[in-house]
Amino acid sequence: DTAVSQTPKYLVTQMGNDKSIKCEQNLGHDTMYWYKQDSKKFLKIMFSYNNKELIINETVPNRFSPKSPDKAHLNLHINSLELGDSAVYFCASSQHGATDTQYFGPGTRLTVL
Amino acid sequence: TQLLEQSPQFLSIQEGENLTVYCNSSSVFSSLQWYRQEPGEGPVLLVTVVTGGEVKKLKRLTFQFGDARKDSSLHITAAQTGDTGLYLCPLGTALIFGKGTTLSVSS
């Protein structure tokens, strides 16, 4: 069984469009995360949710809006996509907090044309 | 500002060689984790070290935590092509992963 799953795996879209990436974890973890990994492999935290509540919101444009309908899901919606949004987006989860082991999804490669 | 540095940023070696990568921080780690990210996949935890001076071994990989808990090293003996990947040591509660060390092992 997949622990942390993301859909879609690949997403190619035009500038200005709105898109969503879905994430689900079946580990029963309390905390979920969204990371962005750029072309230079720099992995940067975007958001962290604990029990459906936002606890970390790094300096991310407000075009990015996370939504956690329940503890097992954390979706990422992006409005008005820009070229610079092209990256690989990773969802992750951990039992409680950031010092616990994080389990990462397979990533979503977003390409904005 | 918390700083995290990993070195070298890139390393390209032949199978059978030994190597060491380093993780240094301006802050004290409460605990330190090493992750490996293989191409096309998400990072996977290799080890967690907690006590200053601690040494942990995972087959050919040896992890050492600095006495002051501000640095760590990962030594790989007799590297194999399967060791290829991006090695990351995040700065715990701040969730700072940085650029890591990209290791390429060729046969």
Short mmCIF file of C-alpha atoms in Angstrom, two decimals, chain A residues 9 33 35 37 40-45 47-48 56 58 90 98-107, chain B residues 9 30-31 33 35 37 40-45 48 86 88 92-100 102:
data_model
loop_
_atom_site.label_atom_id
_atom_site.label_comp_id
_atom_site.label_asym_id
_atom_site.label_seq_id
_atom_site.Cartn_x
_atom_site.Cartn_y
_atom_site.Cartn_z
CA LYS A 9 2.50 12.73 -11.27
CA TYR A 33 3.59 19.22 4.40
CA TYR A 35 7.55 21.27 -0.40
CA GLN A 37 11.98 21.45 -5.23
CA LYS A 40 18.76 23.02 -8.60
CA LYS A 41 17.31 20.42 -6.22
CA PHE A 42 16.73 22.96 -3.47
CA LEU A 43 13.92 21.52 -1.35
CA LYS A 44 11.94 24.25 0.38
CA ILE A 45 9.03 23.99 2.80
CA PHE A 47 3.17 24.77 4.16
CA SER A 48 2.65 22.53 7.15
CA ILE A 56 3.67 26.83 8.92
CA GLU A 58 6.50 30.19 4.54
CA PHE A 90 6.37 17.04 -2.82
CA ALA A 98 8.99 18.18 12.07
CA THR A 99 11.61 16.17 13.99
CA ASP A 100 9.71 12.95 13.36
CA THR A 101 10.46 10.94 10.26
CA GLN A 102 8.87 12.49 7.22
CA TYR A 103 7.37 10.23 4.59
CA PHE A 104 7.38 11.80 1.15
CA GLY A 105 5.13 11.25 -1.79
CA PRO A 106 6.53 10.56 -5.27
CA GLY A 107 6.28 14.20 -6.30
CA GLN B 9 27.36 20.03 -3.35
CA SER B 30 17.98 18.48 18.70
CA SER B 31 18.28 15.43 16.49
CA GLN B 33 18.25 13.06 10.13
CA TYR B 35 17.61 11.41 3.86
CA GLN B 37 16.45 11.07 -2.64
CA GLY B 40 12.41 10.74 -9.78
CA GLU B 41 11.38 9.91 -6.22
CA GLY B 42 10.80 11.61 -2.89
CA PRO B 43 13.40 11.64 -0.08
CA VAL B 44 13.57 8.58 2.18
CA LEU B 45 14.92 8.59 5.72
CA THR B 48 18.29 9.65 12.83
CA LEU B 86 20.70 13.40 -3.38
CA LEU B 88 19.90 15.69 2.59
CA GLY B 92 14.75 19.87 12.18
CA THR B 93 11.98 22.07 13.42
CA ALA B 94 12.70 24.74 10.83
CA LEU B 95 12.20 22.19 8.04
CA ILE B 96 15.18 23.59 6.15
CA PHE B 97 16.45 20.97 3.69
CA GLY B 98 18.84 22.99 1.59
CA LYS B 99 20.46 21.79 -1.63
CA GLY B 100 22.03 18.63 -0.27
CA THR B 102 24.27 15.13 -5.23
#
